[in-house]
XYZ file of C-alpha atoms in Angstrom:
706
model
C -109.533 -35.416 292.075
C -112.414 -36.127 289.705
C -114.498 -33.175 290.978
C -111.491 -30.949 290.558
C -111.006 -32.224 287.041
C -114.649 -31.632 286.299
C -114.391 -28.163 287.708
C -111.355 -27.484 285.498
C -113.318 -28.417 282.391
C -116.307 -26.376 283.241
C -116.463 -23.062 281.394
C -115.871 -20.050 283.552
C -118.522 -17.511 283.851
C -116.536 -15.127 281.707
C -115.499 -17.744 279.037
C -117.582 -17.876 275.943
C -118.586 -21.045 274.257
C -116.263 -20.292 271.370
C -113.343 -19.832 273.698
C -114.142 -23.074 275.452
C -114.283 -24.932 272.178
C -110.964 -23.433 271.085
C -109.338 -24.372 274.362
C -110.652 -27.903 274.153
C -109.486 -28.214 270.565
C -106.000 -27.089 271.638
C -105.956 -29.608 274.474
C -107.079 -32.323 272.098
C -104.350 -31.347 269.687
C -101.719 -31.536 272.452
C -103.102 -34.844 273.614
C -103.028 -36.103 270.050
C -99.409 -34.978 269.624
C -98.469 -36.625 272.911
C -100.205 -39.779 271.791
C -98.330 -39.657 268.481
C -95.035 -39.170 270.323
C -95.800 -42.072 272.614
C -96.929 -44.166 269.671
C -93.770 -43.273 267.742
C -91.653 -43.988 270.836
C -93.345 -47.340 271.289
C -92.890 -48.077 267.600
C -89.203 -47.222 267.828
C -88.814 -49.297 270.980
C -90.612 -52.147 269.222
C -88.253 -51.644 266.299
C -85.305 -51.867 268.676
C -86.783 -54.990 270.257
C -87.433 -56.468 266.816
C -83.873 -55.716 265.714
C -82.457 -57.193 268.891
C -84.479 -60.347 268.459
C -83.934 -60.756 264.724
C -80.159 -61.228 264.564
C -77.138 -62.143 266.626
C -74.768 -60.283 264.365
C -73.313 -57.448 266.406
C -72.641 -55.132 263.461
C -76.274 -55.386 262.300
C -77.627 -54.736 265.791
C -75.458 -51.634 266.185
C -76.184 -50.318 262.686
C -79.962 -50.505 263.256
C -79.524 -48.966 266.689
C -77.687 -45.931 265.283
C -80.410 -45.329 262.722
C -83.181 -45.706 265.300
C -81.796 -43.354 267.953
C -81.029 -40.649 265.368
C -84.648 -40.729 264.149
C -86.032 -40.880 267.661
C -84.117 -37.853 268.955
C -83.919 -35.770 265.767
C -80.144 -35.553 266.251
C -77.657 -35.363 263.394
C -75.261 -38.149 264.283
C -74.819 -41.028 266.730
C -71.742 -42.906 267.975
C -71.742 -46.230 269.792
C -68.585 -47.157 271.656
C -68.024 -50.639 273.107
C -65.717 -51.306 276.022
C -62.738 -53.563 275.293
C -61.657 -55.140 278.572
C -58.323 -56.337 277.200
C -57.366 -52.893 275.943
C -59.251 -51.068 278.744
C -60.550 -48.612 276.160
C -63.787 -47.577 274.496
C -63.600 -48.490 270.804
C -65.882 -46.960 268.180
C -68.130 -49.813 267.041
C -70.847 -48.104 264.974
C -71.815 -44.685 263.614
C -73.466 -42.965 260.663
C -72.267 -43.595 257.141
C -69.977 -40.540 256.871
C -67.729 -41.735 259.701
C -67.841 -45.511 259.266
C -64.213 -45.557 258.115
C -63.276 -44.692 261.723
C -64.919 -47.819 263.142
C -62.360 -49.891 265.029
C -59.719 -47.166 264.715
C -60.988 -44.505 267.086
C -60.728 -45.333 270.794
C -60.939 -43.560 274.155
C -59.536 -44.320 277.565
C -61.897 -44.418 280.524
C -62.309 -40.831 281.693
C -61.164 -39.374 278.362
C -63.686 -36.977 276.833
C -67.381 -36.890 277.654
C -67.905 -40.486 276.491
C -64.995 -41.632 278.645
C -66.383 -39.709 281.641
C -69.808 -41.336 281.231
C -68.197 -44.782 280.936
C -66.087 -44.209 284.034
C -68.904 -42.859 286.251
C -71.843 -44.800 284.762
C -73.839 -41.537 284.596
C -75.477 -39.844 281.564
C -74.569 -36.355 280.326
C -76.993 -33.962 278.555
C -75.590 -30.715 277.083
C -78.105 -28.473 275.315
C -75.532 -26.078 273.822
C -71.881 -25.058 273.762
C -70.807 -28.653 274.307
C -67.252 -27.827 273.175
C -66.875 -25.541 276.177
C -67.458 -28.347 278.647
C -64.148 -29.156 280.473
C -64.767 -32.866 279.934
C -64.930 -32.439 276.161
C -62.101 -34.010 274.103
C -61.820 -32.870 270.508
C -61.362 -35.404 267.674
C -60.782 -33.554 264.383
C -61.561 -36.645 262.318
C -65.145 -36.510 263.681
C -65.613 -32.800 262.778
C -67.041 -32.136 266.233
C -66.623 -28.381 265.962
C -69.924 -28.354 264.024
C -71.989 -29.699 266.914
C -73.534 -27.752 269.777
C -75.510 -30.369 271.689
C -74.433 -33.736 273.080
C -76.332 -36.495 274.844
C -74.317 -39.468 276.125
C -75.671 -42.407 278.138
C -73.892 -45.530 279.416
C -74.812 -49.051 278.336
C -74.748 -51.065 281.549
C -75.310 -54.810 281.968
C -77.573 -56.287 284.649
C -74.575 -56.994 286.845
C -73.581 -53.334 286.467
C -70.435 -53.923 284.386
C -69.774 -51.520 281.522
C -70.671 -52.566 277.974
C -70.307 -49.232 276.188
C -71.815 -45.781 275.640
C -74.211 -44.137 273.174
C -73.430 -40.550 272.109
C -75.828 -38.346 270.135
C -74.870 -34.937 268.690
C -76.851 -32.113 267.071
C -75.570 -29.160 265.060
C -77.990 -26.600 266.485
C -78.737 -26.220 270.191
C -81.098 -29.076 270.958
C -83.542 -29.491 273.796
C -83.301 -33.055 275.080
C -86.751 -33.631 276.517
C -87.683 -36.060 279.250
C -89.109 -38.288 276.547
C -85.742 -38.254 274.703
C -83.897 -39.095 277.856
C -86.349 -41.826 278.786
C -86.206 -43.328 275.305
C -82.395 -43.374 275.174
C -82.198 -44.841 278.679
C -84.730 -47.550 277.805
C -82.944 -48.245 274.544
C -79.572 -48.568 276.307
C -81.125 -50.998 278.793
C -82.704 -53.022 275.969
C -79.597 -53.330 273.849
C -77.242 -54.128 276.757
C -78.282 -57.755 276.821
C -78.456 -57.891 273.021
C -74.905 -56.627 272.675
C -73.700 -59.147 275.238
C -75.499 -61.947 273.395
C -74.116 -60.794 270.035
C -70.594 -60.570 271.459
C -70.963 -64.036 272.958
C -72.274 -65.332 269.634
C -69.394 -63.771 267.701
C -66.859 -65.123 270.190
C -68.441 -68.553 269.868
C -68.418 -68.314 266.090
C -64.792 -67.156 266.151
C -63.794 -70.049 268.379
C -65.655 -72.422 266.076
C -63.765 -70.990 263.104
C -60.535 -71.320 265.051
C -61.251 -74.949 265.939
C -62.138 -75.697 262.317
C -58.973 -73.991 261.100
C -56.873 -75.726 263.748
C -58.317 -79.032 262.565
C -57.309 -78.133 259.010
C -53.909 -77.098 260.339
C -53.457 -80.528 261.952
C -54.479 -82.217 258.708
C -51.961 -80.091 256.818
C -49.202 -81.049 259.249
C -49.939 -84.756 258.760
C -50.527 -84.481 254.998
C -46.989 -85.380 253.980
C -46.546 -82.269 251.848
C -43.089 -80.991 251.079
C -41.870 -78.444 253.611
C -42.363 -75.353 251.419
C -45.888 -76.380 250.368
C -46.808 -77.256 253.931
C -45.528 -73.951 255.314
C -47.445 -71.980 252.674
C -50.638 -73.777 253.666
C -49.933 -73.232 257.356
C -49.268 -69.530 256.782
C -52.590 -69.188 254.924
C -54.458 -70.928 257.747
C -52.722 -68.709 260.293
C -53.983 -65.604 258.473
C -57.525 -66.972 258.783
C -57.217 -68.049 262.414
C -55.553 -64.861 263.636
C -57.713 -62.620 261.405
C -54.665 -60.717 260.156
C -53.549 -59.428 256.775
C -50.166 -61.117 256.439
C -48.291 -64.084 257.917
C -44.517 -64.425 257.548
C -42.645 -67.580 258.571
C -38.894 -67.176 259.063
C -36.537 -70.119 259.583
C -33.029 -70.413 260.914
C -30.466 -70.516 258.132
C -29.367 -74.159 258.159
C -26.221 -73.278 256.244
C -25.012 -71.244 259.221
C -25.725 -73.925 261.811
C -22.096 -74.679 262.450
C -20.061 -76.210 265.206
C -19.147 -74.609 268.505
C -16.371 -72.445 267.014
C -19.107 -70.302 265.461
C -21.912 -71.194 267.863
C -21.209 -68.040 269.829
C -21.854 -65.933 266.735
C -25.397 -64.692 265.972
C -27.750 -67.099 264.239
C -29.552 -65.968 261.114
C -33.274 -65.821 260.349
C -34.431 -65.698 256.734
C -37.966 -65.289 255.370
C -39.131 -68.672 254.089
C -42.813 -68.211 253.148
C -45.435 -65.459 253.270
C -49.211 -65.492 252.942
C -50.408 -63.752 250.868
C -47.336 -64.366 248.761
C -45.127 -61.292 248.445
C -43.236 -61.183 245.173
C -40.415 -59.204 246.743
C -39.751 -61.866 249.385
C -36.256 -62.283 247.970
C -35.528 -58.690 248.950
C -36.160 -59.304 252.635
C -32.956 -58.831 254.542
C -31.879 -61.736 256.779
C -31.858 -61.001 260.501
C -28.996 -61.967 262.802
C -30.174 -62.867 266.288
C -28.052 -63.260 269.415
C -28.191 -66.353 271.606
C -29.333 -64.243 274.571
C -32.329 -63.088 272.543
C -33.215 -66.686 271.695
C -32.994 -67.605 275.371
C -35.365 -64.746 276.269
C -37.813 -65.852 273.589
C -37.753 -69.440 274.825
C -38.373 -68.424 278.456
C -41.256 -66.120 277.581
C -42.699 -68.692 275.176
C -42.866 -71.204 278.024
C -44.423 -68.547 280.267
C -47.167 -67.894 277.699
C -48.049 -71.592 277.542
C -48.066 -72.077 281.304
C -49.790 -68.857 282.365
C -51.918 -68.258 279.226
C -50.735 -64.665 279.128
C -47.533 -62.899 278.316
C -48.829 -60.037 280.468
C -48.534 -62.171 283.592
C -44.738 -61.942 283.571
C -42.790 -59.128 285.096
C -42.943 -55.784 283.360
C -39.276 -55.992 282.478
C -39.630 -59.498 281.019
C -42.617 -58.462 278.913
C -40.706 -55.438 277.646
C -37.700 -57.611 276.746
C -39.980 -60.086 274.983
C -41.723 -57.451 272.866
C -38.475 -55.638 272.147
C -36.863 -58.892 271.031
C -39.740 -59.683 268.697
C -39.753 -56.166 267.245
C -36.038 -56.407 266.482
C -36.779 -59.613 264.564
C -39.282 -57.849 262.319
C -38.269 -57.971 258.611
C -41.054 -55.530 257.613
C -40.237 -52.396 259.588
C -41.557 -49.107 258.201
C -44.087 -50.912 256.010
C -47.793 -50.288 255.544
C -48.560 -52.777 258.309
C -49.442 -51.104 261.608
C -49.584 -53.998 264.086
C -47.381 -57.031 264.697
C -47.764 -60.165 266.808
C -45.046 -62.829 266.848
C -44.235 -66.191 268.353
C -40.992 -68.203 268.211
C -40.904 -71.658 266.653
C -39.508 -74.076 269.230
C -39.279 -77.852 269.008
C -38.233 -78.743 272.520
C -35.248 -76.532 273.266
C -34.349 -76.135 269.588
C -35.076 -72.753 267.992
C -36.288 -73.312 264.435
C -37.556 -69.868 263.485
C -40.255 -67.259 264.017
C -43.825 -66.667 262.873
C -44.974 -63.048 262.440
C -48.551 -61.864 261.871
C -49.262 -58.351 260.588
C -52.389 -56.220 260.523
C -52.784 -53.212 258.254
C -54.924 -51.557 260.965
C -53.788 -50.368 264.356
C -54.643 -53.253 266.648
C -53.679 -54.161 270.158
C -53.482 -57.941 270.263
C -54.897 -59.571 273.380
C -53.349 -62.154 275.664
C -55.714 -64.688 274.085
C -54.313 -63.807 270.645
C -50.761 -64.335 271.907
C -51.639 -67.699 273.435
C -53.396 -68.774 270.227
C -50.444 -67.810 268.026
C -48.030 -69.530 270.407
C -50.107 -72.711 270.140
C -50.062 -72.456 266.337
C -46.306 -71.772 266.396
C -45.637 -74.896 268.436
C -47.621 -77.007 265.983
C -45.775 -75.444 263.050
C -42.453 -76.087 264.805
C -43.337 -79.761 265.217
C -44.206 -79.951 261.522
C -40.898 -78.332 260.552
C -38.911 -80.609 262.850
C -40.682 -83.699 261.504
C -39.962 -82.567 257.961
C -36.290 -82.098 258.820
C -36.149 -85.560 260.386
C -37.852 -87.157 257.379
C -35.424 -85.441 255.023
C -32.476 -86.492 257.155
C -33.737 -90.075 257.259
C -34.278 -90.116 253.506
C -30.837 -88.631 252.963
C -29.305 -91.120 255.376
C -30.962 -94.045 253.595
C -29.691 -92.788 250.239
C -26.186 -92.418 251.626
C -26.311 -95.805 253.356
C -27.401 -97.532 250.153
C -24.677 -95.786 248.182
C -21.970 -96.714 250.699
C -23.192 -100.317 250.867
C -22.980 -100.628 247.107
C -19.444 -99.217 247.054
C -18.327 -101.440 249.941
C -19.857 -104.717 248.820
C -20.134 -104.286 245.081
C -23.292 -103.777 243.064
C -24.861 -104.709 239.789
C -25.357 -101.005 239.003
C -23.327 -99.635 236.153
C -20.527 -97.172 236.807
C -22.623 -94.422 235.232
C -25.460 -95.156 237.661
C -23.084 -95.022 240.626
C -21.594 -91.763 239.414
C -25.079 -90.261 239.037
C -26.028 -91.332 242.570
C -22.775 -89.904 243.867
C -23.398 -86.629 242.036
C -26.860 -86.397 243.628
C -25.199 -86.713 247.053
C -22.601 -84.076 246.189
C -19.736 -86.472 245.464
C -17.677 -86.513 242.252
C -16.358 -90.063 241.691
C -14.263 -88.907 238.760
C -11.853 -87.463 241.343
C -9.729 -89.530 243.756
C -11.088 -90.276 247.232
C -9.846 -92.008 250.366
C -12.102 -94.217 252.475
C -11.665 -93.608 256.192
C -13.469 -94.928 259.264
C -13.616 -92.902 262.478
C -14.559 -94.432 265.828
C -15.592 -91.954 268.556
C -14.837 -92.962 272.125
C -15.176 -91.068 275.381
C -13.229 -91.441 278.618
C -16.293 -92.853 280.399
C -16.930 -95.535 277.761
C -16.469 -99.192 278.709
C -13.136 -100.773 277.655
C -12.561 -101.389 273.984
C -13.372 -104.941 272.988
C -11.840 -105.813 269.644
C -13.380 -109.272 269.669
C -16.802 -107.630 269.542
C -15.493 -105.377 266.781
C -14.403 -108.412 264.726
C -17.771 -110.124 265.147
C -19.603 -106.962 264.152
C -17.312 -106.520 261.165
C -17.988 -110.064 259.971
C -21.721 -109.345 260.143
C -21.337 -106.212 258.046
C -21.871 -103.889 261.004
C -19.474 -101.254 262.299
C -17.741 -102.034 265.593
C -19.152 -100.584 268.731
C -17.428 -99.846 272.000
C -20.262 -98.193 273.866
C -23.324 -99.015 275.881
C -26.421 -97.259 274.498
C -28.177 -94.612 276.568
C -25.445 -94.595 279.204
C -25.201 -91.006 280.535
C -22.119 -89.164 279.435
C -21.295 -85.485 279.008
C -22.372 -83.828 275.767
C -20.446 -80.859 274.392
C -22.484 -77.708 274.782
C -22.287 -74.499 272.762
C -19.570 -73.163 275.046
C -17.397 -76.263 274.672
C -18.280 -77.673 278.099
C -20.201 -80.879 278.802
C -23.784 -81.258 279.872
C -24.168 -84.088 282.350
C -26.783 -86.791 281.938
C -26.883 -86.756 278.129
C -27.299 -90.159 276.419
C -24.208 -91.459 274.657
C -25.840 -91.563 271.245
C -26.730 -87.870 271.456
C -23.127 -87.104 272.405
C -21.817 -89.173 269.497
C -24.161 -87.452 267.045
C -22.892 -84.074 268.207
C -19.208 -85.055 268.038
C -19.796 -86.818 264.723
C -21.316 -83.602 263.362
C -18.269 -81.611 264.482
C -15.854 -84.069 262.879
C -17.915 -84.186 259.694
C -18.023 -80.418 259.308
C -14.301 -79.992 259.962
C -13.485 -82.572 257.300
C -15.904 -80.901 254.880
C -14.318 -77.528 255.509
C -10.822 -78.794 254.671
C -11.834 -81.413 252.090
C -14.987 -80.112 250.340
C -16.955 -82.690 248.379
C -16.532 -85.394 251.048
C -19.591 -87.445 252.042
C -20.333 -89.378 255.228
C -22.443 -92.140 256.695
C -22.893 -92.177 260.468
C -23.952 -95.224 262.480
C -23.806 -95.142 266.273
C -20.235 -94.117 267.149
C -18.696 -94.957 263.755
C -18.347 -92.340 261.023
C -17.602 -93.777 257.565
C -16.238 -91.211 255.117
C -15.251 -90.768 251.514
C -12.738 -87.926 251.661
C -12.362 -86.000 248.413
C -8.692 -85.427 247.482
C -9.187 -82.372 245.294
C -5.934 -80.647 246.295
C -4.011 -83.717 247.460
C -4.565 -86.449 244.810
C -2.387 -89.038 246.539
C -3.548 -88.244 250.079
C 0.007 -87.654 251.302
C -1.055 -84.956 253.792
C -4.332 -86.530 254.872
C -2.921 -88.738 257.644
C -1.046 -85.915 259.358
C -4.108 -83.660 259.061
C -6.296 -86.361 260.634
C -3.781 -86.750 263.458
C -4.063 -83.031 264.158
C -7.862 -83.271 264.025
C -7.903 -86.208 266.456
C -5.647 -84.325 268.867
C -7.797 -81.188 268.616
C -10.966 -83.143 269.416
C -9.197 -84.775 272.348
C -8.022 -81.437 273.733
C -11.340 -79.633 273.218
C -13.938 -82.286 274.065
C -12.101 -85.097 275.903
C -13.040 -87.600 273.212
C -10.785 -90.095 271.524
C -10.829 -90.727 267.800
C -9.553 -93.971 266.328
C -9.172 -93.475 262.567
C -8.358 -96.004 259.868
C -7.355 -94.973 256.323
C -7.219 -96.951 253.125
C -5.286 -96.164 249.963
C -6.497 -93.581 247.463
C -9.283 -94.818 245.156
C -8.987 -93.747 241.534
C -11.482 -96.089 239.858
C -14.934 -97.351 240.862
C -13.555 -100.837 241.471
C -11.024 -99.448 243.972
C -13.628 -98.429 246.549
C -14.504 -101.913 247.759
C -10.863 -102.538 248.569
C -10.437 -99.029 250.003
C -13.233 -99.519 252.551
C -11.868 -102.938 253.523
C -8.415 -101.376 254.054
C -9.881 -98.583 256.216
C -11.782 -101.110 258.313
C -8.673 -103.245 258.942
C -6.593 -100.176 259.733
C -9.193 -99.011 262.254
C -9.547 -102.371 264.021
C -5.886 -103.285 264.036
C -4.546 -99.819 264.813
C -6.297 -99.725 268.175
C -5.149 -103.239 269.092
C -1.570 -102.609 268.037
C -1.336 -99.418 270.082
C -2.853 -101.271 273.024
C -0.304 -104.089 272.724
C 2.706 -101.855 272.195
C 2.043 -99.182 274.797
C -0.152 -100.866 277.413
C -3.818 -100.532 278.368
C -3.693 -96.756 278.728
C -2.935 -96.375 275.041
C -6.656 -96.700 274.380
C -7.015 -93.249 275.910
C -5.002 -91.624 273.139
C -6.119 -90.739 269.602
C -5.018 -93.359 267.089
C -4.681 -92.707 263.340
C -3.580 -95.733 261.324
C -2.985 -96.048 257.599
C -3.432 -99.462 256.071
C 0.143 -99.380 254.793
C 1.395 -98.854 258.367
C 0.250 -102.327 259.435
C 3.182 -104.171 257.830
C 3.613 -107.727 258.989
C 1.064 -107.235 261.746
C -1.681 -107.350 259.133
C -0.885 -111.025 258.532
C -0.192 -111.843 262.163
C -3.396 -110.126 263.226
C -5.446 -112.503 261.095
C -3.571 -115.529 262.367
C -3.978 -114.414 265.966
C -7.725 -113.948 265.676
C -8.645 -116.712 263.249
C -6.422 -119.544 264.523
C -6.876 -120.253 268.237
C -4.757 -123.459 268.298
C -1.849 -123.510 270.768
C 1.574 -125.048 270.104
C 4.734 -125.518 272.136
C 5.937 -122.009 271.337
C 2.700 -120.457 272.534
C 2.894 -122.568 275.687
C 6.432 -121.416 276.436
C 5.529 -117.773 275.909
C 2.412 -118.127 278.089
C 4.620 -119.579 280.874
C 6.988 -116.615 280.648
C 4.076 -114.122 280.661
C 2.576 -115.846 283.708
C 5.916 -115.600 285.514
C 6.116 -111.868 284.665
C 2.683 -111.277 286.126
C 3.479 -113.158 289.347
C 6.933 -111.723 289.877
C 6.390 -108.324 288.265
C 9.282 -108.854 285.863
C 9.844 -108.024 282.173
C 11.216 -111.301 280.849
C 8.868 -111.522 277.853
C 9.790 -108.023 276.643
C 13.444 -108.890 277.232
C 13.128 -112.006 275.082
C 11.349 -110.108 272.299
C 14.012 -107.393 272.235
C 16.813 -109.995 272.313
C 15.300 -111.771 269.290
C 14.776 -108.482 267.390
C 18.490 -107.712 267.984
C 19.418 -111.113 266.526
C 21.029 -112.266 269.790
C 23.427 -109.310 270.035
C 23.893 -108.753 273.785
C 25.288 -105.229 273.486
C 22.486 -103.921 271.289
C 19.869 -105.658 273.446
C 21.179 -104.182 276.700
C 21.345 -100.730 275.097
C 17.757 -100.920 273.950
C 16.557 -102.177 277.309
C 18.766 -99.713 279.223
C 20.133 -102.487 281.458
C 23.626 -103.681 282.284
C 25.057 -106.538 280.237
C 25.301 -108.773 283.327
C 21.643 -108.046 284.162
C 20.687 -109.058 280.636
C 22.653 -112.321 280.971
C 20.880 -113.071 284.253
C 17.511 -112.481 282.598
C 18.374 -114.759 279.686
C 19.415 -117.465 282.118
C 16.099 -117.132 283.929
C 14.270 -117.269 280.576
C 16.102 -120.429 279.596
C 15.145 -122.037 282.912
C 11.481 -121.389 282.116
C 11.685 -122.659 278.532
C 12.107 -126.112 277.062
C 13.210 -124.477 273.803
C 16.868 -123.683 273.282
C 17.041 -119.888 273.101
C 20.538 -119.997 271.648
C 19.392 -121.976 268.653
C 19.015 -119.482 265.785
C 16.499 -121.735 264.021
C 14.001 -121.016 266.828
C 14.360 -117.248 266.765
C 11.963 -116.367 263.893
C 9.293 -118.747 265.172
C 9.611 -117.306 268.672
C 9.361 -113.737 267.341
C 6.168 -114.507 265.435
C 4.740 -116.473 268.356
C 5.330 -113.578 270.787
C 3.531 -111.105 268.491
C 0.625 -113.509 267.924
C 0.391 -114.153 271.673
C 0.276 -110.425 272.412
C -2.368 -109.836 269.763
C -4.485 -112.644 271.233
C -4.176 -111.578 274.820
C -4.630 -107.927 273.948
C -7.896 -108.763 272.161
C -9.242 -111.018 274.886
């Protein structure tokens, strides 16, 4: 080889010295140019290496790369596309300044255009001229590609051979892509593959760090104790940062439309509550009515997202239903926002609202984005639910204090009480009736009025239930859900009763404790309350027919002045307690299974006897005689005690007594003879009749309460 080389450099016999010098000068010039090209190539590769090693910011790496490859190849423009695995598309990530507005917007499917073909087959393409005539070419007018003749496209492949992206270079005039150009671009693609992966990993790590920081701030906001509106505004702002979107809208269910089961089948309504950034025309957003079936679909898919980490993992039909449902709940259709991602706000099984995030750019949100927003939505839902509960508790405490002061008297002035009432939506300048409603279900343990009296003496409402005992709860369709705790069932029924009273008697206020609902019913259209009792009887019967519950209701007299309310509540309490006992005594044990509505004025003499029966437990000769007769009735299955009571009420008139008892006169005489044989008291002596009548009623009240 060396001798041959020496021979080649020796002047031929016909070559002059001048020619030899010229040839050697030309060779030196070519060698010098080649050295300059290699030096420039090495410098550019060093520049690429320096850029790769100097920053982990992906946009900076790609921007320097575009500038370097354009200078190295003398091309006019360069495009770098990165492969998005979630979207399964090549997305324009960097280019020259004139087309930078297309970054992130322009994308290609694998196999689409020359860049897509290179990405799909992992092979480079070099077209010296007439690139537009290539069958693989795909024209994008926004890139003005009709001006370019030459194209060079190479894949960016990772060490494990997975696709990272492609580099495309274009020249206006036909361009000869030399071996050096091809080698440089291939080496550059190999160099930047790892750098791009590292930059992407760094950006993902930074994004997750920002998300964790924002989620921490979100948790602090939830526990900050802010008012609901302020808290939701802060949460919406944090959501914009976490999701990297342009707008966050939080919609809540219209609480005013959350009605009882008569309207539960109707659509529920979503209204825009807060936006971030704040939109001044929020008031012009139209409310959205949403069907129950849509809410059910949202709840099912929401649970699927949390369990599988991807809404895409469901069936195609379910995913389509989910996205269609969310799109129909979009209050910003036909706006400048191009992309939408949504998540429902659920607290347990309760639908509270919806959170929508909008992007002004076309963006396909990933499964990770959906999972992240669902996680945020669940935290927001918990915050909303807690706020509702705090407000309800505060409201309940205000109402309880107000009712206690009316029931037991207070040192507050009348003006102060009227102001407190006005704050609660009650106008004490108008007449009201105090009523007490006890809710009982068929499966409840037997009514125990002795417990009711003890509770009443302690200032507590009576209770005829065992807490947390499973019992059916009325569902939205009017049926019962088995296994629901009693207190949940009572809250639901209490809410139904409360809303029906409010609908017919607006301005009424309520305090609910366990299964007792204490009410101040506003008599706006019925100042004396003459129609209230009959209306309550209809209500009690309706609740019995629809939900198999039994209402015992006690009413006091109408209260016109502040001082009347203490007496009115006491009257309602006595009517409630005594009405149930009296019905039980008069109609037997099964009477407890019927609605009972008792006005205080209906008690009559029983009001006095009731107190004697339950406050004086001493026995006398009359009580002993009546107990002996009752014992005989139980053993022999006779009705002597009822016969005696009817006989005394008829003032000893045999004809009237037999007519009322529907027995023959001789049968009545035989019964009276048997009664006299059991008694040491002369039943014919009129002086004993009143005492015996009272004693029988007291005895029945005592035994009925035992």
